[in-house]
Short mmCIF file of C-alpha atoms and ligand atoms in Angstrom, two decimals:
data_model
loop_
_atom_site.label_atom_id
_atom_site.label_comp_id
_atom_site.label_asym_id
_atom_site.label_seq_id
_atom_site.Cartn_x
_atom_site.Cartn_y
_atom_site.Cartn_z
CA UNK A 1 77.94 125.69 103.97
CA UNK A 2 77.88 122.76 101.40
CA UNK A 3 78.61 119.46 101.50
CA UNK A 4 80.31 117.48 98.44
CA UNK A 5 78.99 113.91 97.57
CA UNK A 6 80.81 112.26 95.29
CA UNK A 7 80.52 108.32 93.92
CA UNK A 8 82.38 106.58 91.75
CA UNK A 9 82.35 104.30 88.72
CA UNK A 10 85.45 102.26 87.65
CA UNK A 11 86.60 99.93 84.66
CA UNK A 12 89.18 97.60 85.28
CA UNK A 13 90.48 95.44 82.04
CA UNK A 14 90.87 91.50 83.80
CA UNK A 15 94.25 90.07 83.15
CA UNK A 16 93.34 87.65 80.95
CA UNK A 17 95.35 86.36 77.86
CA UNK A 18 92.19 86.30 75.85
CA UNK A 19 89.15 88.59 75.05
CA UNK A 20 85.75 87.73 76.67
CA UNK A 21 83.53 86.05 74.58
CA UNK A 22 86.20 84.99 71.44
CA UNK A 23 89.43 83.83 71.75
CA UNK A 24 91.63 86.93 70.22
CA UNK A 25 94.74 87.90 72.26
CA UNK A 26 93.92 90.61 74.58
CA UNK A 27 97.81 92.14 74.25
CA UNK A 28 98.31 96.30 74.10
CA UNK A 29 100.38 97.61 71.79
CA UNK A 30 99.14 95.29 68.42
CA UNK A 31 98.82 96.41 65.13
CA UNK A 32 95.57 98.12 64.85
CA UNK A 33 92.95 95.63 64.36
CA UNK A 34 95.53 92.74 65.11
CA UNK A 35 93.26 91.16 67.58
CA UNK A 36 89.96 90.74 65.93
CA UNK A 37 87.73 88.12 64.55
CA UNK A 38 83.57 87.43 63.45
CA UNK A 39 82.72 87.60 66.92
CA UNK A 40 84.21 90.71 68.34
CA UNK A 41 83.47 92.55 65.29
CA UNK A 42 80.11 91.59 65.37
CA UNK A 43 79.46 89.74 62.28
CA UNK A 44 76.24 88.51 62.07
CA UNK A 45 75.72 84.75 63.16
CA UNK A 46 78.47 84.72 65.59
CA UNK A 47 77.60 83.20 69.09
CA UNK A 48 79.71 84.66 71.73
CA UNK A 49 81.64 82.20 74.51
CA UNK A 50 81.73 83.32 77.88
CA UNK A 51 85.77 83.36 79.34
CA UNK A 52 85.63 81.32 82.29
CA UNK A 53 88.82 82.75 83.80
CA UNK A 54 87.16 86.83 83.64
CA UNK A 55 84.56 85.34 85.64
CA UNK A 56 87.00 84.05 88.00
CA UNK A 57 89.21 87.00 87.99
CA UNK A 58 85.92 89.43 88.67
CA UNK A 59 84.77 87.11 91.59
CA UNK A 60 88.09 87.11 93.07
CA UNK A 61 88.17 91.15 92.84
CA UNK A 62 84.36 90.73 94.28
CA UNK A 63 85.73 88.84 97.45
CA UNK A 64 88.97 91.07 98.39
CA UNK A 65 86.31 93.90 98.33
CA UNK A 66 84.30 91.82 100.81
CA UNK A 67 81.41 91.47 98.06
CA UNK A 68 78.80 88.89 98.03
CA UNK A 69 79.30 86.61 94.89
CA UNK A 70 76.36 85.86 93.52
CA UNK A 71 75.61 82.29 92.45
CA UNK A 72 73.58 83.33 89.62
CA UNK A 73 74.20 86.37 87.56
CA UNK A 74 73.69 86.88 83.80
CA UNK A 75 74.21 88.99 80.76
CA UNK A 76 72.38 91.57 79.05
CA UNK A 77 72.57 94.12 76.10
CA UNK A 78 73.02 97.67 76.61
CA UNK A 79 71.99 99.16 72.98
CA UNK A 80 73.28 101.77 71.81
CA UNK A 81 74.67 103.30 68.77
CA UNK A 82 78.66 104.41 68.73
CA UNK A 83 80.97 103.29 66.16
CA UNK A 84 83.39 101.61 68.84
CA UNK A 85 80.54 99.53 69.35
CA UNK A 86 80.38 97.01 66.21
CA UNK A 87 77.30 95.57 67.56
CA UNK A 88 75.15 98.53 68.06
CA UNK A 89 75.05 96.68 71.90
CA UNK A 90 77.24 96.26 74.43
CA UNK A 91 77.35 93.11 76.60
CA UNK A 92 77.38 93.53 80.38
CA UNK A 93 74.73 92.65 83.25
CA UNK A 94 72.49 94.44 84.57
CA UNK A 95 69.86 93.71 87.27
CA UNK A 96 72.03 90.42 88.39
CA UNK A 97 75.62 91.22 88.43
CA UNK A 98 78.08 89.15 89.77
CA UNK A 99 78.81 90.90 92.86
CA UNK A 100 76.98 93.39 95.25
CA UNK A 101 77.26 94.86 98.41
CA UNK A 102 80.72 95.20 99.26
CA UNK A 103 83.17 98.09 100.57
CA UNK A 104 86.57 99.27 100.90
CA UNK A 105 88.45 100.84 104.14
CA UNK A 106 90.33 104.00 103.08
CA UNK A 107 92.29 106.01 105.04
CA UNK A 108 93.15 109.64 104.82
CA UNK A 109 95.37 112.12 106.05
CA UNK A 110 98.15 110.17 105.59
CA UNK A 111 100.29 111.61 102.69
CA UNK A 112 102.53 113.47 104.91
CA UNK A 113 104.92 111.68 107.36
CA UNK A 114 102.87 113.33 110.36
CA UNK A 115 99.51 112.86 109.29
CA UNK A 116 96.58 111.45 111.35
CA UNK A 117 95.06 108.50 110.18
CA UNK A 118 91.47 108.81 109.79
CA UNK A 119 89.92 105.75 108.41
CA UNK A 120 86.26 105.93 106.34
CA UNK A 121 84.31 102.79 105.46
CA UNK A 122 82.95 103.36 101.68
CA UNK A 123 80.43 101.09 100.15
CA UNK A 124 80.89 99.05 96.63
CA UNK A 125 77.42 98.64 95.26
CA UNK A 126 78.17 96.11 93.00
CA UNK A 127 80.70 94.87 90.59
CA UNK A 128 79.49 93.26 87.16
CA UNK A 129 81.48 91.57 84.31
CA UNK A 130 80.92 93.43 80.72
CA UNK A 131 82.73 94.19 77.27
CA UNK A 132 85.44 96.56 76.64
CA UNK A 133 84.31 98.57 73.33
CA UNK A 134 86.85 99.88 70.63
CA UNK A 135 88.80 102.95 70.11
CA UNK A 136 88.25 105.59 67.86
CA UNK A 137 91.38 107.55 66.92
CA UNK A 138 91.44 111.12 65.12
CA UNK A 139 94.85 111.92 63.83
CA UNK A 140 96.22 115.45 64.15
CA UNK A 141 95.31 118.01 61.43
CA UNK A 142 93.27 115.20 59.23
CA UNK A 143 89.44 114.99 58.61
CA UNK A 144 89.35 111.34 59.04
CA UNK A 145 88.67 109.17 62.21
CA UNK A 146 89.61 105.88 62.40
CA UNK A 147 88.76 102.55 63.94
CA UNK A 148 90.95 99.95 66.39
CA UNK A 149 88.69 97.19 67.29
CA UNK A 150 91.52 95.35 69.23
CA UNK A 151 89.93 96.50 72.64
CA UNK A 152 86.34 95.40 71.45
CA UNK A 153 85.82 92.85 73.66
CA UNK A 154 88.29 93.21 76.53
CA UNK A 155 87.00 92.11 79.38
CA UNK A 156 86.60 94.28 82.00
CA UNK A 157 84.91 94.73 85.56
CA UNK A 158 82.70 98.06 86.43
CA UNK A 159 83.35 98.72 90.47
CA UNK A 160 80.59 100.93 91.28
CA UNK A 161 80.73 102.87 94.68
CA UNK A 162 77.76 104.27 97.16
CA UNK A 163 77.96 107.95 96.74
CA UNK A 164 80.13 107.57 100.21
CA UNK A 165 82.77 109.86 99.94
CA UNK A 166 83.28 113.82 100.58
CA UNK A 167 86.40 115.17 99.04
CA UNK A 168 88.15 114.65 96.17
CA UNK A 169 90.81 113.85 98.46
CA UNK A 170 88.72 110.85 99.64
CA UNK A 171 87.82 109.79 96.53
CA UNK A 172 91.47 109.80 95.62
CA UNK A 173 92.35 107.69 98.62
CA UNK A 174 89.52 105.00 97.61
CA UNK A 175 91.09 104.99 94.30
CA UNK A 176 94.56 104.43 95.28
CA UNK A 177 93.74 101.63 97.41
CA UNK A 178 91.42 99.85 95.19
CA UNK A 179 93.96 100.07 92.36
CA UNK A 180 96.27 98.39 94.65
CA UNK A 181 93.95 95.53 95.81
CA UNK A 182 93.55 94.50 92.05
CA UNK A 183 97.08 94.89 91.58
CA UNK A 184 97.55 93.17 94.71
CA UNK A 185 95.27 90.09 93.67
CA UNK A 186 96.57 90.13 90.17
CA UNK A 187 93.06 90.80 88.55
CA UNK A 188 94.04 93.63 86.31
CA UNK A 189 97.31 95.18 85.62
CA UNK A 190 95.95 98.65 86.15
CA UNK A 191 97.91 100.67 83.95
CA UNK A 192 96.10 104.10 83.73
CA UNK A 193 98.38 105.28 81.04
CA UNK A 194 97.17 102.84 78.43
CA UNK A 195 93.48 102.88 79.61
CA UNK A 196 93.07 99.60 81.36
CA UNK A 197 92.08 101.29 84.43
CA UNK A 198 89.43 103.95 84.32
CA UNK A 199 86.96 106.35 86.14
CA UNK A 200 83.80 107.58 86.02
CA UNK A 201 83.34 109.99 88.68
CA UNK A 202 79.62 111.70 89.78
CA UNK A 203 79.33 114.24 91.92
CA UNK A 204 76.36 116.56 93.75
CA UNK A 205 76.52 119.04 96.68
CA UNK A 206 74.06 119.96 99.11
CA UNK A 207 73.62 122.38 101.93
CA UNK A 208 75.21 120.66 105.13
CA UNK A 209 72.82 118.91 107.25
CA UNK A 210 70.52 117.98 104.32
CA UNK A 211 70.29 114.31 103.86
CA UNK A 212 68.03 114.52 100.61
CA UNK A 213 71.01 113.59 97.57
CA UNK A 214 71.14 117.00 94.92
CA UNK A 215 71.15 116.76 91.23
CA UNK A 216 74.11 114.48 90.51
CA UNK A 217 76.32 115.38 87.57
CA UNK A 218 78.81 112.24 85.58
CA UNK A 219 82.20 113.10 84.16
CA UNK A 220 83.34 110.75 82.31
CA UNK A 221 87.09 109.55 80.80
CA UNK A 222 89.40 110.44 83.64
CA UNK A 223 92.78 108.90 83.60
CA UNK A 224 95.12 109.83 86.47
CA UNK A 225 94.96 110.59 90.16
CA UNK A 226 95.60 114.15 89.54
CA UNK A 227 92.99 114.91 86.69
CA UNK A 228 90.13 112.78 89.05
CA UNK A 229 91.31 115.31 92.35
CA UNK A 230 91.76 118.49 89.42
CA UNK A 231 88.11 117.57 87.99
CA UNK A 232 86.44 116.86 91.13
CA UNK A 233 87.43 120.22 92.90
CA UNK A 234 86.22 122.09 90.07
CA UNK A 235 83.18 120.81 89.49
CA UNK A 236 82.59 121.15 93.52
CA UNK A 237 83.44 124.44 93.25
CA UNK A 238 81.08 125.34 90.13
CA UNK A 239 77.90 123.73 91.23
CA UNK A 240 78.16 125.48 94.60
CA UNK A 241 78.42 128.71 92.66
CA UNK A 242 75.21 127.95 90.52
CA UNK A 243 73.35 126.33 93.73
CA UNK A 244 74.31 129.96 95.32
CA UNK A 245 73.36 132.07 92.31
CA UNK A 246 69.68 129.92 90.55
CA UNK A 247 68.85 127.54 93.31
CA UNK A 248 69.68 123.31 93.65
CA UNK A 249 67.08 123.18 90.04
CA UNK A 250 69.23 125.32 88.46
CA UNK A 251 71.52 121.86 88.52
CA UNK A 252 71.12 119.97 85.61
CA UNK A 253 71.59 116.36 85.77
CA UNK A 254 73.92 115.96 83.07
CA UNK A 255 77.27 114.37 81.67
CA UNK A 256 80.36 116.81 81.47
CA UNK A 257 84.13 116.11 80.31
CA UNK A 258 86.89 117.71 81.73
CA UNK A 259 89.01 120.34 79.77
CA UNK A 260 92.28 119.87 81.52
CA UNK A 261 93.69 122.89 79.64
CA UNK A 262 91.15 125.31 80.71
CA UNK A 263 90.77 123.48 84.46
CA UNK A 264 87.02 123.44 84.59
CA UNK A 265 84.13 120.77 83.20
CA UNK A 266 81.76 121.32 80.23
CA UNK A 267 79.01 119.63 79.05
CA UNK A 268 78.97 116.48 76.97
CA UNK A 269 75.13 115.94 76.99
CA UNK A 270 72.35 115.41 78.85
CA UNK A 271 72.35 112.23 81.23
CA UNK A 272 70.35 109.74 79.63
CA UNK A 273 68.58 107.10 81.69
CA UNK A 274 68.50 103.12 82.02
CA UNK A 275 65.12 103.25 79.68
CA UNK A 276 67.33 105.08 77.12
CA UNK A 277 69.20 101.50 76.61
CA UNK A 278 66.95 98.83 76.24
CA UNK A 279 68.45 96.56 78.34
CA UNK A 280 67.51 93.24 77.83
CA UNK A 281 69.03 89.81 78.85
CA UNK A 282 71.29 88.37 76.19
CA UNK A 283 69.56 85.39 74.36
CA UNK A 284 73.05 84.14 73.06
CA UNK A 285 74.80 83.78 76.48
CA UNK A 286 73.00 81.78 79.31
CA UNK A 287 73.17 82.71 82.77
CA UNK A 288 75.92 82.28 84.83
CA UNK A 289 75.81 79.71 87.38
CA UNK A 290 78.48 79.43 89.86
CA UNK A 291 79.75 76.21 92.37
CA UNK A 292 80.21 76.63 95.77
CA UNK A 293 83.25 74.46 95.36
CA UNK A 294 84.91 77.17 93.15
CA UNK A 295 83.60 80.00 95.10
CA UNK A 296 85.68 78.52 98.82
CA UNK A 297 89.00 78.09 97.01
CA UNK A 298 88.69 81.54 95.67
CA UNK A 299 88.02 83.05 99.63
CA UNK A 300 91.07 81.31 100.70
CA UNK A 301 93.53 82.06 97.46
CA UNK A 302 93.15 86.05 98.22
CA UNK A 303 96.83 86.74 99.41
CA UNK A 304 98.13 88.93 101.67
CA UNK A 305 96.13 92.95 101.25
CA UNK A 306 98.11 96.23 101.23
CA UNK A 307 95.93 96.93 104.79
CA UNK A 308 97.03 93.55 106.60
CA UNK A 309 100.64 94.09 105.09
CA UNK A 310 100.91 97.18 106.26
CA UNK A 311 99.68 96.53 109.73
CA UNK A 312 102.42 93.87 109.58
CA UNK A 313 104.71 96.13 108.25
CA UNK A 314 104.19 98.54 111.18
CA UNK A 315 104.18 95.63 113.73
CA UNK A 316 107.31 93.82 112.50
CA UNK A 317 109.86 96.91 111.15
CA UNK A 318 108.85 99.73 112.83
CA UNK A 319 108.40 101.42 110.26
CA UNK A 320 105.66 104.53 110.73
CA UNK A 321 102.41 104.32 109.17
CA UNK A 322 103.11 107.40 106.18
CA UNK A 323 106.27 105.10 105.53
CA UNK A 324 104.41 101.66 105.58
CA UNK A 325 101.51 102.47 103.53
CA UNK A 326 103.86 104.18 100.27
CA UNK A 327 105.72 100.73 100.73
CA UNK A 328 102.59 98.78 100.39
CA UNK A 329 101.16 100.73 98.58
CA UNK A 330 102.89 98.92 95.53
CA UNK A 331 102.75 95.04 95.60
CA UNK A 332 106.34 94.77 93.50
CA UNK A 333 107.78 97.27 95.99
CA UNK A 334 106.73 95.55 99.28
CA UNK A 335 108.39 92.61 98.20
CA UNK A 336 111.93 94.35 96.88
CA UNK A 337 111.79 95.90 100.60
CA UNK A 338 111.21 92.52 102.00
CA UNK A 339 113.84 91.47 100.33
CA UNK A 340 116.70 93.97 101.01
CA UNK A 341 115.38 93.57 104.75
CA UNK A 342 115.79 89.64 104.14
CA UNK A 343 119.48 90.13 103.48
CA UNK A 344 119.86 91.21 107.29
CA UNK A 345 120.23 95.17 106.55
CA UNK A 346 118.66 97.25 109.13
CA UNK A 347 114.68 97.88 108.31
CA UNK A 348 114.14 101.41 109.00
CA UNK A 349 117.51 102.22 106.79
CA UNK A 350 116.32 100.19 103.98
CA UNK A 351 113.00 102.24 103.96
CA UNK A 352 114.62 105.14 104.14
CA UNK A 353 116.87 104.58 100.62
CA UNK A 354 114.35 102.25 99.27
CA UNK A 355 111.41 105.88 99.32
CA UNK A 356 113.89 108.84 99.85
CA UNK A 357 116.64 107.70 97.32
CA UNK A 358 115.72 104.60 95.41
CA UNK A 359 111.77 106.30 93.99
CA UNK A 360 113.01 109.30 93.99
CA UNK A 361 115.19 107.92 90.87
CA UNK A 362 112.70 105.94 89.54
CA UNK A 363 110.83 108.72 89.03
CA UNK A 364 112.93 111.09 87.55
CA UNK A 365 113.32 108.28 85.08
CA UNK A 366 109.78 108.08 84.46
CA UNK A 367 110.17 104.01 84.73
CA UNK A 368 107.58 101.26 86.82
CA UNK A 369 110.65 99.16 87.28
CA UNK A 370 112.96 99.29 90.28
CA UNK A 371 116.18 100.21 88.48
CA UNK A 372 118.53 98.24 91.49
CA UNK A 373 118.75 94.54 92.14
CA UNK A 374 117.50 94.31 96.16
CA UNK A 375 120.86 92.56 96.73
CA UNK A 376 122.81 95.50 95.51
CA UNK A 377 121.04 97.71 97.33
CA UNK A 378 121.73 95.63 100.65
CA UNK A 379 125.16 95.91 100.30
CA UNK A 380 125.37 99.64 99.34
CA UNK A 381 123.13 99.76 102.71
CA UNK A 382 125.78 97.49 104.37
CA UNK A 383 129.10 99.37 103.36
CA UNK A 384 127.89 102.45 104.42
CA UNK A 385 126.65 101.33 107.84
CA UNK A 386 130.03 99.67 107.99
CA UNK A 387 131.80 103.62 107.50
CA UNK A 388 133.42 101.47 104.38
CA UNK A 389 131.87 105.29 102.40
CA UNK A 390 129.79 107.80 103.61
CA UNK A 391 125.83 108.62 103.34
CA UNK A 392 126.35 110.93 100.43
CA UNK A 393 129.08 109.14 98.73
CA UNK A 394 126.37 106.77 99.19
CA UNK A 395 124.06 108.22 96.82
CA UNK A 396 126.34 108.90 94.28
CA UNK A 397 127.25 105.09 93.86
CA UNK A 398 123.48 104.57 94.04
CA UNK A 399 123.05 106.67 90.43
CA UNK A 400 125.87 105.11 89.78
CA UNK A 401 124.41 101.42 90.56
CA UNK A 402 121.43 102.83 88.27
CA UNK A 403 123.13 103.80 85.19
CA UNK A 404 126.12 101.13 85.09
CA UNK A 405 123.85 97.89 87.14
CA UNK A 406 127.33 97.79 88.75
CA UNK A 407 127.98 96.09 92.18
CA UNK A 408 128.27 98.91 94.82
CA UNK A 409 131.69 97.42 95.48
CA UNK A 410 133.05 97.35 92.39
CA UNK A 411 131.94 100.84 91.48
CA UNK A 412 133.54 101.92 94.89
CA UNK A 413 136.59 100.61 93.99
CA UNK A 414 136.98 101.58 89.85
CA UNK A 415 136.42 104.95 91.53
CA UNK A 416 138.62 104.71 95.00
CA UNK A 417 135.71 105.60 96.83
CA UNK A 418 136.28 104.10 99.97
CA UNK A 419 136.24 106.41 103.03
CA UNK A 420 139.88 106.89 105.05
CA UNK A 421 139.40 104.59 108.43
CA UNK A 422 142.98 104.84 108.61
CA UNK A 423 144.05 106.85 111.98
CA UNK A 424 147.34 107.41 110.56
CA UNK A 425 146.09 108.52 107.40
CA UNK A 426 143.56 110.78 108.40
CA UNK A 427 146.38 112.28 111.25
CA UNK A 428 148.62 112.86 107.75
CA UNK A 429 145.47 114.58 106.27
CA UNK A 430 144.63 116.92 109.62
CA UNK A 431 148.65 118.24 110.59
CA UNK A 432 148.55 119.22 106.96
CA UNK A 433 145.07 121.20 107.05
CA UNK A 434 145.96 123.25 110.62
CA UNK A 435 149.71 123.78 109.58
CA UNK A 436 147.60 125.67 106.58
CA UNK A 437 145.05 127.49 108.81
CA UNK A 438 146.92 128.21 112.23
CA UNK A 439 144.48 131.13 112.39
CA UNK A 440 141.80 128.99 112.65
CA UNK A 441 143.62 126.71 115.42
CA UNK A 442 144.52 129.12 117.78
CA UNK A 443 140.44 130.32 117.61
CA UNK A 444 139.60 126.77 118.13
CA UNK A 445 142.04 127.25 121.07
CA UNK A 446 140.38 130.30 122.07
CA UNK A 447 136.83 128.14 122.59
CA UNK A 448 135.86 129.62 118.91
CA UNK A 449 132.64 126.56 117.62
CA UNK A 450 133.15 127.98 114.39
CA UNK A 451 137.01 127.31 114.03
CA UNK A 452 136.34 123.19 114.11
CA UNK A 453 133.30 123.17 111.72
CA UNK A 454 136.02 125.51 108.88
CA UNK A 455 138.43 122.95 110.29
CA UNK A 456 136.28 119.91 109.16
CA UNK A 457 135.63 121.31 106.44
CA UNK A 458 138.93 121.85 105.24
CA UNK A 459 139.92 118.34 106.08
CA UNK A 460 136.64 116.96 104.10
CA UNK A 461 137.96 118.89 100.98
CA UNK A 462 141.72 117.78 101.60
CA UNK A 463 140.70 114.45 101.20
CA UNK A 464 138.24 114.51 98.66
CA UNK A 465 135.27 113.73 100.50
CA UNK A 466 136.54 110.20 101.34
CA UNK A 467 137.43 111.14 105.02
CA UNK A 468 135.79 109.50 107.85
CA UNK A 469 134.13 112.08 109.35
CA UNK A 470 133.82 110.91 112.98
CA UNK A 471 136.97 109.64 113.18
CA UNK A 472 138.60 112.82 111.63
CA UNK A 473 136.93 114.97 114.31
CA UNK A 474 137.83 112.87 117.52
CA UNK A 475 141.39 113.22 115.82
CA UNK A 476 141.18 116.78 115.01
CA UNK A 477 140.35 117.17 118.82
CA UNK A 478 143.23 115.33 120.12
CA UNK A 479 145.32 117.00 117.87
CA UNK A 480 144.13 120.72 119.37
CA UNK A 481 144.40 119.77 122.85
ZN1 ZN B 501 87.62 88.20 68.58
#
């Protein structure tokens, strides 16, 4: 029996308008090579700046992750030679970070609607400030690479974890809720699919019981949940295979990539260590030295968590806790729930379109917005609670709402939606149906179950859908007896 241990190393990019040590405009989606100048290219006799608001930004992730901040931290080079890397070094800090010794509560077993809640406490080692480095970019069936420096330069924040967690499931978990936290706190937009959130992941197994760590093996460049949990389980599953079949030496420590079309990891190269870098403490930049009187405002400016929200979400809409934590889970779709709920509709029904309906939607469209303005939503909520149209008319107003960014009310109308309330109507609607299908009414009369449900169903078709059906059936009973 083996054991996985897995740790993990993330870059965030800080939301900052501006690059770290220059002043060029941080935005995605520039020209190529837009957002450069001397300093971020690395021209020689630059001086670099330090961005006073990354440094705020990284201490305020540091504190929502329960971090000390250290008062003094500084920079150093990390040399190395890679042509996204116009310096030949990369600035970042080493043996004084700004923050250490932190963690993160995750819980698992929660992704169902019945799952147990099983909460694990994982460390954060530290979390230092350091330079994004540029992009190289190999076009499709040419011999050529070429170079965007727009991303030299970026700040970002490394979040480096205590090799705490078990599964890839787990570290999944820590990833989702760390993600949301920044989000949360507005330190980095964390938008995997254009690289400003990204993993590291390192991973060893030993035989259960064994407290001595095995050889650990880095894989580097993942960028979604699903490749991190694909990537991890593989790799799990070959070093137990070559810990079974040449012993834990047969391990090599070493860095791997992930080959998402084949579904396993192969090697990069061998894992070089710290001495391999020449680390040594900037002489341009001095160290960073950091007032208690910014460091208090910052404890009490960290808003409300996705944990304390959803414990409050659980408390005040009784809500369960598979429900509460996908609503939290997002910090934009906490508040459009809060919202709907603020407009007086029923809390458990506005979950209920807001993750069954509403994302389902979203998703299919492949958008981050939430295609519905909470006000429109309300009332859809409303008018069907009020039998003005029924649940699955209900829906198709809601794609409706989505493609038009109609009113519910006026779409219910262009389309005479509106469910028949009318007792006289609906009798009209029911003589009709069982002077068609006497057969059926005498078998109702005969105790036959089946006969009403045909009966129903008959009447649903007669009018078009638009028949209330509770008040059709105590109608359709008084009209057999
Ligand atoms: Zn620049």
């Amino acid at each position: 029996m083996f054991e996985t241990v897995i740790g993990l190393e993330i870059h965030a990019e800080l939301n900052t308008k501006s690059k770290i040590f220059c002043s060029c405009s941080t935005r995605f989606g520039n020209r190529p090579n837009e957002n450069t100048c001397p300093v971020c290219m690395g021209l020689p006799g630059t001086l670099p700046v330090l961005n006073k608001e990354a440094v705020r930004l990284a201490a305020r992730a540091g504190t929502a992750l329960h971090c000390s901040v250290n008062r003094v931290s500084r920079f150093d080079r990390k040399n190395y030679f890679y042509p996204d890397l116009p310096k030949a070094y990369q600035i970042t800090q080493y043996d004084l970070p700004l923050c250490e010794f932190g963690y993160l509560d995750i819980e698992t077993g929660q992704d169902r609607p019945n799952g147990t809640r099983r909460t694990h406490r994982i460390g954060i080692s530290r979390i230092h400030l350091e330079e994004d480095a540029g992009k190289l970019i190999h076009p499709e069936g040419e011999t050529v690479t070429l170079l965007d420096y727009n991303r030299a330069g970026v700040p970002l924040i490394e979040i480096v974890t205590e090799p705490d967690m078990r599964s890839p499931e787990e570290a999944v978990a820590f990833l989702k809720a760390l993600k949301s936290i920044l989000e949360y706190t507005e330190v980095s937009d964390c938008r995997m699919e254009q690289g400003s959130l990204r993993c590291d992941v390192n991973l060893s197994v030993r035989e259960m019981g064994k407290t001595d760590f095995g050889t650990k093996v880095e894989i580097k460049n993942l960028n979604s949940f699903r490749e991190i949990q694909r990537a991890l389980a593989a790799e799990g599953e070959r070093q137990k295979k070559q810990y079974c079949s040449g012993g834990p030496d047969s391990i090599l420590p070493e860095t791997r990539r992930w080959d998402n079309g084949r579904g396993r990891t192969v090697t990069m190269r061998s894992k070089e260590g710290n001495q391999d870098y020449r680390y040594f403490p900037d002489p341009d930049l001095p160290p960073v030295f950091l007032d208690r009187s910014l460091l208090c405002p910052m404890r009490n400016g960290i808003p409300e968590l996705p944990e304390q929200k959803k414990e409050r979400f659980l408390r005040e809409y009784g809500l369960n806790p598979y429900e509460a934590g996908l609503l939290t889970g997002e910090k934009a779709l906490a508040g459009y729930y809060e919202e709907v709920v603020g407009f007086g509709v029923d809390s458990r029904e506005a979950a209920h379109w807001i993750l069954y309906e509403l994302l389902r939607i979203r998703k299919e469209a492949g958008n981050r917005e939430i295609p519905v303005k909470s006000r429109y939503l309300a009332d859809l909520i409303q008018k069907i609670g009020e039998g003005r149209i029924s649940r699955n008319t209900g829906k198709d107003v809601l794609m409706e709402m989505v493609v038009t960014r109609k009113a519910p009310g006026e779409i219910i109308r262009e389309k005479g939606l509106s469910q028949i309330s009318d007792p006289a109507e609906l009798q009209k609607i029911i003589r009709g149906v069982l002077s068609r299908n006497t057969d059926a009414a005498q078998d109702y009369k005969k105790g036959s179950a089946k006969a009403i449900g045909f009966l129903m169903g008959q009447i649903m078709k007669a009018s078009r859908g638009k028949a209330n059906p509770n008040l059709a059936r105590v109608l359709l009973e008084e009209l057999l007896s």
